[in-house]
Short mmCIF file of N, CA and C in Angstrom, two decimals:
data_model
loop_
_atom_site.label_atom_id
_atom_site.label_comp_id
_atom_site.label_asym_id
_atom_site.label_seq_id
_atom_site.Cartn_x
_atom_site.Cartn_y
_atom_site.Cartn_z
N MET A 1 124.90 94.90 163.73
CA MET A 1 124.58 93.57 163.11
C MET A 1 123.32 93.74 162.61
N LYS A 2 122.00 94.69 163.01
CA LYS A 2 120.95 95.04 162.06
C LYS A 2 121.27 95.91 160.97
N LYS A 3 122.29 96.24 161.08
CA LYS A 3 122.56 97.43 159.79
C LYS A 3 122.74 96.22 158.51
N VAL A 4 123.20 94.87 158.85
CA VAL A 4 123.60 93.71 157.76
C VAL A 4 122.21 93.19 157.23
N TRP A 5 121.43 93.14 158.37
CA TRP A 5 120.35 92.16 158.08
C TRP A 5 118.93 93.06 157.46
N ILE A 6 119.27 94.57 157.71
CA ILE A 6 118.42 95.47 156.52
C ILE A 6 119.37 95.42 155.22
N GLY A 7 120.33 95.79 155.52
CA GLY A 7 121.25 95.51 153.90
C GLY A 7 121.09 94.34 152.99
N LEU A 8 121.16 93.00 153.80
CA LEU A 8 120.61 92.01 153.32
C LEU A 8 119.38 91.88 152.53
N LEU A 9 118.30 92.36 153.70
CA LEU A 9 117.01 92.05 153.29
C LEU A 9 116.79 92.95 151.75
N CYS A 10 117.33 94.34 151.90
CA CYS A 10 117.17 95.18 150.65
C CYS A 10 117.81 94.67 149.42
N TYR A 11 119.02 93.79 149.65
CA TYR A 11 119.55 93.35 148.59
C TYR A 11 118.73 92.32 147.55
N MET A 12 117.76 91.39 148.78
CA MET A 12 117.11 90.24 148.17
C MET A 12 115.93 91.08 147.83
N ILE A 13 115.51 91.74 148.14
CA ILE A 13 114.35 92.76 147.53
C ILE A 13 114.77 92.98 146.34
N VAL A 14 115.65 93.77 146.06
CA VAL A 14 115.90 94.54 144.37
C VAL A 14 116.61 93.10 143.75
N CYS A 15 116.91 92.07 144.18
CA CYS A 15 117.65 91.11 143.49
C CYS A 15 116.20 89.83 142.88
N ALA A 16 115.46 90.07 143.69
CA ALA A 16 114.05 89.38 143.48
C ALA A 16 113.83 89.70 141.87
N VAL A 17 113.76 91.31 141.62
CA VAL A 17 112.96 91.45 140.62
C VAL A 17 114.55 91.74 139.31
N MET A 18 115.25 91.47 139.76
CA MET A 18 116.51 91.46 138.69
C MET A 18 117.01 90.27 137.83
N PRO A 19 117.03 90.23 137.01
CA PRO A 19 117.14 89.06 135.89
C PRO A 19 118.40 88.32 136.01
N GLU A 20 118.55 86.84 136.19
CA GLU A 20 119.86 86.22 136.46
C GLU A 20 120.57 85.65 135.23
N HIS A 21 121.49 86.04 134.89
CA HIS A 21 122.06 85.77 133.65
C HIS A 21 123.32 85.08 134.54
N ILE A 22 123.24 83.82 133.79
CA ILE A 22 124.48 82.93 134.24
C ILE A 22 125.61 82.97 133.41
N GLY A 23 126.49 83.10 133.45
CA GLY A 23 127.98 82.81 132.64
C GLY A 23 128.59 81.81 132.92
N MET A 24 129.48 81.46 132.58
CA MET A 24 130.76 80.31 132.37
C MET A 24 131.59 81.08 133.45
N PRO A 25 131.22 80.05 134.72
CA PRO A 25 132.85 80.64 135.55
C PRO A 25 134.30 80.44 135.79
N VAL A 26 134.56 79.34 134.76
CA VAL A 26 136.01 79.10 134.50
C VAL A 26 136.55 79.86 133.27
N GLN A 27 137.41 80.82 133.75
CA GLN A 27 137.93 81.42 132.20
C GLN A 27 138.24 80.24 131.16
N HIS A 28 137.69 80.78 129.78
CA HIS A 28 137.79 79.97 128.58
C HIS A 28 137.31 78.88 128.40
N ALA A 29 136.86 78.19 129.46
CA ALA A 29 136.36 77.10 129.45
C ALA A 29 134.89 76.93 128.79
N THR A 30 134.55 75.87 127.88
CA THR A 30 133.38 75.31 127.20
C THR A 30 132.69 74.30 127.86
N SER A 31 131.45 74.12 127.08
CA SER A 31 130.67 72.65 127.32
C SER A 31 131.21 71.98 127.15
N LYS A 32 132.37 71.70 126.37
CA LYS A 32 133.37 70.07 126.48
C LYS A 32 134.32 70.14 127.65
N ASP A 33 134.17 70.83 128.51
CA ASP A 33 134.98 70.98 129.87
C ASP A 33 134.72 70.26 130.93
N TRP A 34 133.21 69.79 130.86
CA TRP A 34 132.72 68.60 131.66
C TRP A 34 131.85 67.81 131.13
N ASN A 35 131.43 66.87 131.67
CA ASN A 35 130.58 65.86 131.54
C ASN A 35 129.12 65.83 131.85
N ARG A 36 128.16 66.00 130.60
CA ARG A 36 126.99 66.30 130.91
C ARG A 36 126.12 65.64 131.45
N ASP A 37 126.73 64.16 131.91
CA ASP A 37 126.01 63.32 132.59
C ASP A 37 126.59 63.17 133.99
N SER A 38 127.50 64.01 134.52
CA SER A 38 128.00 64.06 135.69
C SER A 38 126.80 64.66 136.77
N TYR A 39 125.81 65.63 136.37
CA TYR A 39 125.06 66.44 136.93
C TYR A 39 123.63 64.97 137.68
N TRP A 40 123.90 64.93 138.56
CA TRP A 40 122.99 64.12 139.70
C TRP A 40 123.64 62.39 139.35
N PHE A 41 124.80 62.45 139.38
CA PHE A 41 125.41 60.96 139.09
C PHE A 41 125.15 60.40 140.06
N SER A 42 125.28 58.64 140.32
CA SER A 42 125.09 58.04 141.48
C SER A 42 125.50 56.68 141.06
N PRO A 43 126.27 56.19 141.62
CA PRO A 43 126.96 56.34 143.15
C PRO A 43 127.92 57.49 143.05
N TRP A 44 128.17 58.34 144.20
CA TRP A 44 129.53 59.24 144.08
C TRP A 44 130.14 59.77 145.49
N GLY A 45 130.63 58.91 145.68
CA GLY A 45 131.28 58.99 146.96
C GLY A 45 130.77 58.91 148.28
N GLU A 46 131.16 59.93 149.03
CA GLU A 46 130.61 60.22 150.55
C GLU A 46 129.04 60.61 150.31
N SER A 47 129.04 61.63 149.49
CA SER A 47 127.87 62.42 149.28
C SER A 47 126.34 61.52 148.73
N GLY A 48 126.79 60.01 147.94
CA GLY A 48 126.28 59.41 147.45
C GLY A 48 125.57 59.91 145.91
N VAL A 49 125.27 61.06 145.49
CA VAL A 49 125.00 61.49 144.47
C VAL A 49 125.71 63.04 144.26
N HIS A 50 126.33 63.21 142.80
CA HIS A 50 127.14 64.59 142.30
C HIS A 50 125.97 65.32 141.95
N LYS A 51 125.99 66.45 142.78
CA LYS A 51 124.95 67.35 143.10
C LYS A 51 125.11 68.69 141.91
N GLY A 52 126.13 68.57 140.75
CA GLY A 52 126.99 69.65 140.50
C GLY A 52 127.58 69.06 139.13
N ILE A 53 128.24 70.05 138.50
CA ILE A 53 129.25 69.39 137.27
C ILE A 53 130.99 70.15 137.78
N ASP A 54 131.53 69.11 137.28
CA ASP A 54 133.24 69.37 137.62
C ASP A 54 133.55 69.76 135.94
N ILE A 55 134.05 71.23 136.18
CA ILE A 55 134.65 72.05 135.24
C ILE A 55 136.03 71.74 135.36
N PHE A 56 136.67 71.13 134.14
CA PHE A 56 138.00 70.83 134.38
C PHE A 56 138.95 71.76 133.93
N ALA A 57 139.99 72.14 133.92
CA ALA A 57 140.48 73.58 133.88
C ALA A 57 142.47 73.43 134.33
N ARG A 58 142.92 73.69 133.96
CA ARG A 58 144.87 73.96 134.40
C ARG A 58 144.43 74.46 135.84
N LYS A 59 144.97 73.69 136.66
CA LYS A 59 145.09 74.49 138.27
C LYS A 59 145.84 75.93 138.01
N GLY A 60 145.40 76.69 138.96
CA GLY A 60 145.44 77.97 139.14
C GLY A 60 144.28 79.26 137.76
N THR A 61 143.68 78.32 137.09
CA THR A 61 143.06 79.23 136.03
C THR A 61 141.99 80.13 136.94
N PRO A 62 141.26 81.21 136.76
CA PRO A 62 140.76 81.93 136.93
C PRO A 62 139.29 81.51 137.22
N VAL A 63 138.51 81.88 138.31
CA VAL A 63 137.29 81.45 138.27
C VAL A 63 136.47 82.49 138.83
N TYR A 64 135.41 82.82 137.97
CA TYR A 64 134.66 84.19 137.95
C TYR A 64 133.28 83.92 138.45
N ALA A 65 132.73 84.63 139.22
CA ALA A 65 131.24 84.82 139.89
C ALA A 65 130.45 84.19 138.28
N SER A 66 129.47 83.58 138.58
CA SER A 66 128.45 82.95 137.28
C SER A 66 127.59 83.92 137.04
N CYS A 67 127.34 85.13 137.98
CA CYS A 67 126.56 86.03 137.94
C CYS A 67 126.56 87.43 139.17
N THR A 68 125.74 88.29 138.95
CA THR A 68 125.69 88.95 140.22
C THR A 68 125.35 88.22 141.49
N GLY A 69 126.03 88.39 142.55
CA GLY A 69 125.50 88.04 143.98
C GLY A 69 126.20 88.74 145.19
N LEU A 70 126.11 88.33 146.31
CA LEU A 70 126.87 88.41 147.49
C LEU A 70 127.31 86.96 147.83
N VAL A 71 128.70 87.42 148.20
CA VAL A 71 129.24 86.27 148.89
C VAL A 71 129.29 86.02 150.51
N ILE A 72 128.50 84.93 150.46
CA ILE A 72 127.72 84.61 151.92
C ILE A 72 128.57 83.85 152.89
N PHE A 73 129.89 82.92 151.90
CA PHE A 73 130.93 82.36 152.55
C PHE A 73 131.89 82.39 152.10
N THR A 74 133.29 82.10 152.51
CA THR A 74 134.36 81.65 151.92
C THR A 74 135.26 80.89 152.77
N GLY A 75 135.78 79.93 152.54
CA GLY A 75 136.31 79.07 153.64
C GLY A 75 136.73 77.49 153.00
N ASN A 76 137.34 77.10 154.38
CA ASN A 76 137.66 75.71 154.01
C ASN A 76 136.71 74.73 154.65
N ILE A 77 136.27 73.59 153.88
CA ILE A 77 135.27 72.74 154.38
C ILE A 77 136.06 71.03 153.94
N ASP A 78 135.53 70.29 154.89
CA ASP A 78 135.98 68.94 154.51
C ASP A 78 136.28 68.12 152.82
N ARG A 79 134.92 68.20 152.48
CA ARG A 79 134.76 67.78 151.06
C ARG A 79 134.94 68.63 150.05
N GLY A 80 134.60 69.79 150.00
CA GLY A 80 134.72 70.96 149.22
C GLY A 80 136.09 71.75 149.19
N GLY A 81 136.97 71.50 150.09
CA GLY A 81 137.91 72.04 149.99
C GLY A 81 137.54 73.41 150.27
N ASN A 82 138.87 74.67 149.37
CA ASN A 82 138.60 76.13 149.76
C ASN A 82 137.08 76.31 148.72
N VAL A 83 136.15 76.78 149.54
CA VAL A 83 135.10 76.88 148.67
C VAL A 83 134.48 78.37 149.05
N VAL A 84 133.52 78.91 147.70
CA VAL A 84 132.72 80.24 147.77
C VAL A 84 131.33 79.74 147.54
N LEU A 85 130.51 80.40 148.65
CA LEU A 85 129.14 80.69 148.34
C LEU A 85 128.92 81.97 148.34
N MET A 86 127.77 82.06 147.29
CA MET A 86 127.42 83.44 146.63
C MET A 86 125.70 83.15 146.51
N LEU A 87 125.04 83.93 147.20
CA LEU A 87 123.53 84.05 147.05
C LEU A 87 123.32 85.19 145.55
N SER A 88 122.53 84.62 145.10
CA SER A 88 122.34 85.49 143.67
C SER A 88 121.15 85.76 143.49
N PRO A 89 120.63 86.48 142.39
CA PRO A 89 119.32 86.91 142.35
C PRO A 89 118.31 85.50 142.13
N LYS A 90 117.34 86.06 142.52
CA LYS A 90 116.32 84.58 142.59
C LYS A 90 116.18 83.50 143.82
N GLY A 91 117.09 84.40 144.65
CA GLY A 91 117.34 83.59 145.74
C GLY A 91 118.13 82.22 145.79
N ARG A 92 119.23 81.82 144.62
CA ARG A 92 119.69 80.75 144.85
C ARG A 92 121.13 80.84 145.21
N ILE A 93 121.73 79.90 146.01
CA ILE A 93 123.14 79.71 146.50
C ILE A 93 123.82 79.20 145.39
N HIS A 94 125.26 79.63 144.73
CA HIS A 94 126.15 79.14 143.87
C HIS A 94 127.23 78.59 144.84
N TYR A 95 127.65 77.46 144.46
CA TYR A 95 128.58 76.51 145.52
C TYR A 95 129.93 76.16 144.45
N TYR A 96 130.86 76.95 144.86
CA TYR A 96 132.50 76.85 143.89
C TYR A 96 133.20 75.96 144.81
N ALA A 97 133.57 75.09 144.62
CA ALA A 97 134.44 74.20 145.23
C ALA A 97 135.75 73.76 144.49
N HIS A 98 136.54 72.97 145.70
CA HIS A 98 138.12 72.29 144.89
C HIS A 98 139.10 73.71 144.61
N LEU A 99 138.15 75.02 145.37
CA LEU A 99 139.16 75.88 144.53
C LEU A 99 140.82 75.77 145.12
N ASN A 100 142.03 76.48 144.32
CA ASN A 100 143.08 76.16 144.90
C ASN A 100 143.58 77.57 145.71
N ALA A 101 142.78 78.62 145.31
CA ALA A 101 142.91 80.14 146.05
C ALA A 101 141.31 80.54 145.76
N LEU A 102 141.11 81.31 147.18
CA LEU A 102 140.24 82.23 146.96
C LEU A 102 140.54 83.57 146.85
N THR A 103 140.01 84.40 146.01
CA THR A 103 140.28 86.03 145.98
C THR A 103 139.15 86.70 146.28
N THR A 104 138.30 86.81 147.23
CA THR A 104 137.03 87.10 147.64
C THR A 104 136.94 87.00 148.65
N HIS A 105 136.29 87.81 149.53
CA HIS A 105 135.65 87.63 150.75
C HIS A 105 134.14 87.72 150.88
N THR A 106 134.07 87.14 152.43
CA THR A 106 132.78 86.98 152.74
C THR A 106 132.10 88.57 152.56
N LEU A 107 130.77 88.42 151.76
CA LEU A 107 130.08 89.84 152.19
C LEU A 107 130.69 90.75 150.94
N ALA A 108 131.40 90.23 149.79
CA ALA A 108 131.24 90.95 149.04
C ALA A 108 130.49 90.91 147.94
N ILE A 109 130.08 91.86 147.09
CA ILE A 109 129.34 91.77 146.01
C ILE A 109 129.85 91.79 144.82
N VAL A 110 129.87 90.67 144.04
CA VAL A 110 130.53 90.40 143.14
C VAL A 110 129.73 90.38 141.58
N ASP A 111 129.93 90.43 140.45
CA ASP A 111 130.08 90.12 139.12
C ASP A 111 130.19 89.06 138.45
N GLN A 112 129.90 88.93 136.88
CA GLN A 112 131.07 88.29 136.19
C GLN A 112 131.82 88.56 135.88
N GLN A 113 132.71 89.89 136.13
CA GLN A 113 133.87 90.55 136.02
C GLN A 113 134.62 90.36 137.40
N ASN A 114 134.49 89.88 138.20
CA ASN A 114 135.16 89.71 139.56
C ASN A 114 135.37 87.93 139.99
N GLN A 115 136.94 88.08 139.86
CA GLN A 115 137.44 86.58 140.19
C GLN A 115 137.41 86.43 141.51
N ILE A 116 136.58 85.21 141.89
CA ILE A 116 136.67 84.76 143.30
C ILE A 116 137.51 83.63 143.90
N GLY A 117 138.03 83.15 142.63
CA GLY A 117 139.23 82.21 143.54
C GLY A 117 140.00 82.00 141.74
N THR A 118 140.74 80.39 142.26
CA THR A 118 141.15 79.69 140.85
C THR A 118 141.13 78.07 141.15
N VAL A 119 141.35 77.51 139.74
CA VAL A 119 140.67 75.93 139.78
C VAL A 119 142.22 75.49 140.66
N GLY A 120 141.26 74.53 141.45
CA GLY A 120 142.24 73.43 141.76
C GLY A 120 141.90 72.35 142.30
N ASN A 121 142.06 71.81 143.32
CA ASN A 121 141.81 70.04 143.80
C ASN A 121 141.70 69.84 145.14
N THR A 122 141.50 70.95 145.93
CA THR A 122 141.62 70.69 147.39
C THR A 122 140.09 70.11 147.98
N GLY A 123 140.44 70.04 149.22
CA GLY A 123 139.15 68.92 149.72
C GLY A 123 139.04 67.35 148.90
N ASN A 124 138.39 67.04 148.78
CA ASN A 124 138.19 65.44 148.30
C ASN A 124 138.45 65.26 146.72
N ALA A 125 138.87 66.15 146.16
CA ALA A 125 139.55 66.23 145.10
C ALA A 125 140.94 65.97 145.29
N PHE A 126 141.54 66.17 146.17
CA PHE A 126 143.00 65.99 146.32
C PHE A 126 143.88 64.63 145.66
N GLY A 127 144.51 64.89 144.66
CA GLY A 127 144.79 63.79 144.03
C GLY A 127 144.21 63.80 142.65
N LYS A 128 143.40 64.26 142.43
CA LYS A 128 142.50 64.22 141.14
C LYS A 128 142.79 65.50 140.18
N PRO A 129 142.46 65.41 139.09
CA PRO A 129 142.90 66.47 138.30
C PRO A 129 142.13 67.70 138.63
N PRO A 130 142.55 69.00 138.42
CA PRO A 130 142.24 69.86 138.80
C PRO A 130 140.66 70.18 138.34
N HIS A 131 139.97 70.96 139.04
CA HIS A 131 138.61 71.45 138.39
C HIS A 131 138.20 72.22 139.45
N LEU A 132 136.85 72.69 138.67
CA LEU A 132 135.68 73.55 139.67
C LEU A 132 134.72 72.56 139.87
N HIS A 133 134.09 72.17 141.35
CA HIS A 133 133.00 71.88 141.32
C HIS A 133 131.84 72.96 141.38
N TYR A 134 130.94 72.91 140.45
CA TYR A 134 129.91 74.18 140.40
C TYR A 134 128.53 73.25 140.71
N SER A 135 127.55 74.14 141.93
CA SER A 135 126.30 73.81 142.09
C SER A 135 125.84 74.84 142.02
N ILE A 136 124.26 74.65 141.74
CA ILE A 136 123.46 75.66 142.27
C ILE A 136 122.60 75.12 143.13
N LEU A 137 122.12 75.67 144.57
CA LEU A 137 121.19 75.30 145.16
C LEU A 137 119.69 76.07 145.28
N ARG A 138 118.96 75.78 145.21
CA ARG A 138 117.46 76.57 145.37
C ARG A 138 117.13 76.88 147.02
N LEU A 139 116.79 77.73 147.45
CA LEU A 139 116.13 77.66 148.75
C LEU A 139 114.58 77.72 148.57
N GLN A 140 113.95 77.70 147.62
CA GLN A 140 112.76 77.39 147.48
C GLN A 140 112.52 76.29 146.51
N PRO A 141 112.23 74.93 146.78
CA PRO A 141 112.21 73.61 145.87
C PRO A 141 111.18 73.78 144.87
N ASN A 142 111.45 73.18 143.63
CA ASN A 142 110.52 73.01 142.73
C ASN A 142 110.11 71.44 142.85
N ILE A 143 109.16 71.27 142.99
CA ILE A 143 108.32 70.07 143.38
C ILE A 143 108.44 69.15 142.12
N ALA A 144 108.26 70.12 141.09
CA ALA A 144 108.23 69.15 139.77
C ALA A 144 109.88 68.19 139.69
N ASP A 145 110.34 68.91 140.24
CA ASP A 145 111.79 68.39 140.02
C ASP A 145 111.92 66.79 140.81
N PHE A 146 111.13 66.47 141.68
CA PHE A 146 111.35 65.20 142.65
C PHE A 146 111.20 63.86 141.96
N THR A 147 112.27 63.17 142.39
CA THR A 147 112.34 62.28 141.27
C THR A 147 112.31 60.76 142.28
N LEU A 148 112.64 59.32 141.98
CA LEU A 148 112.46 58.18 142.52
C LEU A 148 113.92 57.73 142.62
N GLU A 149 114.95 58.60 141.84
CA GLU A 149 115.94 58.19 141.81
C GLU A 149 117.13 58.35 143.55
N THR A 150 118.29 57.78 143.47
CA THR A 150 119.44 58.27 144.49
C THR A 150 119.08 59.54 145.05
N GLN A 151 118.43 59.50 146.20
CA GLN A 151 118.38 61.33 146.90
C GLN A 151 117.20 62.22 145.87
N GLY A 152 116.55 61.43 145.39
CA GLY A 152 115.44 62.24 144.45
C GLY A 152 114.88 63.69 145.03
N TRP A 153 114.49 63.18 146.16
CA TRP A 153 114.01 64.14 146.98
C TRP A 153 114.84 65.68 147.03
N LYS A 154 115.88 65.26 147.15
CA LYS A 154 116.86 66.46 147.50
C LYS A 154 116.85 67.27 145.67
N LYS A 155 116.86 66.18 144.66
CA LYS A 155 116.75 66.75 143.21
C LYS A 155 116.13 68.72 143.48
N MET A 156 114.89 68.49 143.78
CA MET A 156 114.06 69.70 143.47
C MET A 156 114.50 70.97 144.40
N PHE A 157 115.74 70.63 145.18
CA PHE A 157 116.52 71.90 145.65
C PHE A 157 117.86 72.33 144.55
N TYR A 158 117.84 71.59 143.62
CA TYR A 158 118.77 71.87 142.74
C TYR A 158 118.71 72.13 141.33
N LEU A 159 119.60 73.24 140.67
CA LEU A 159 119.52 73.21 139.53
C LEU A 159 120.55 72.64 138.58
N ASN A 160 120.56 72.30 137.35
CA ASN A 160 121.50 71.56 136.61
C ASN A 160 122.54 73.06 135.95
N PRO A 161 123.61 73.60 136.94
CA PRO A 161 124.29 74.33 136.46
C PRO A 161 124.83 74.31 134.56
N GLY A 162 124.76 72.69 134.02
CA GLY A 162 125.32 72.80 132.59
C GLY A 162 124.01 73.25 131.77
N ARG A 163 122.85 72.94 132.21
CA ARG A 163 121.38 73.40 131.35
C ARG A 163 121.75 75.09 131.37
N LEU A 164 122.34 75.89 132.43
CA LEU A 164 122.35 77.06 132.27
C LEU A 164 123.58 77.37 131.49
N LEU A 165 124.42 76.49 131.51
CA LEU A 165 125.75 77.20 131.03
C LEU A 165 125.09 76.88 129.60
N ASP A 166 124.98 75.87 128.84
CA ASP A 166 125.15 75.88 127.93
C ASP A 166 123.46 75.39 127.44
N PRO A 167 122.79 76.19 127.35
CA PRO A 167 121.21 75.80 126.77
C PRO A 167 120.74 75.10 125.69
N SER A 168 121.64 74.95 125.11
CA SER A 168 121.56 74.08 123.81
C SER A 168 121.41 72.76 124.09
N LYS A 169 121.87 72.47 125.15
CA LYS A 169 122.17 70.78 125.40
C LYS A 169 120.87 70.26 126.37
#
């Protein structure tokens, strides 16, 4: 267990100085495959606010890591269905949800060449069109992103993945 913590600490130190280049996680998807206005959309089901983007694609389409990172969780949760959580450079957690299949494992080191799953509609997306719900959570809040909108205090912990995937928008 001590080796895991030392390895994780070394990984985080190295990643702190590495650039974080974000790429499209869904194979062949473009900015036309998600609604730019869906990030921080309210009201949104049980969660109240949609804290990511939904990238629509055919069920089974490969999903790749959007950047280099360490997979910190793979499994199934109620709302997200089959999910992958990845710790990336700059201490951000990338959340990939509603996956049809998981093709990676916890503690795997991945990059944009590694498939981590396939597009699906698991969890609370059951019965809806297949898509990848993609969120980026910062562990260190940016107070400038605090707003008075619904759950606006939480907004300082999230990044809009659509802006990172399509900076021209």
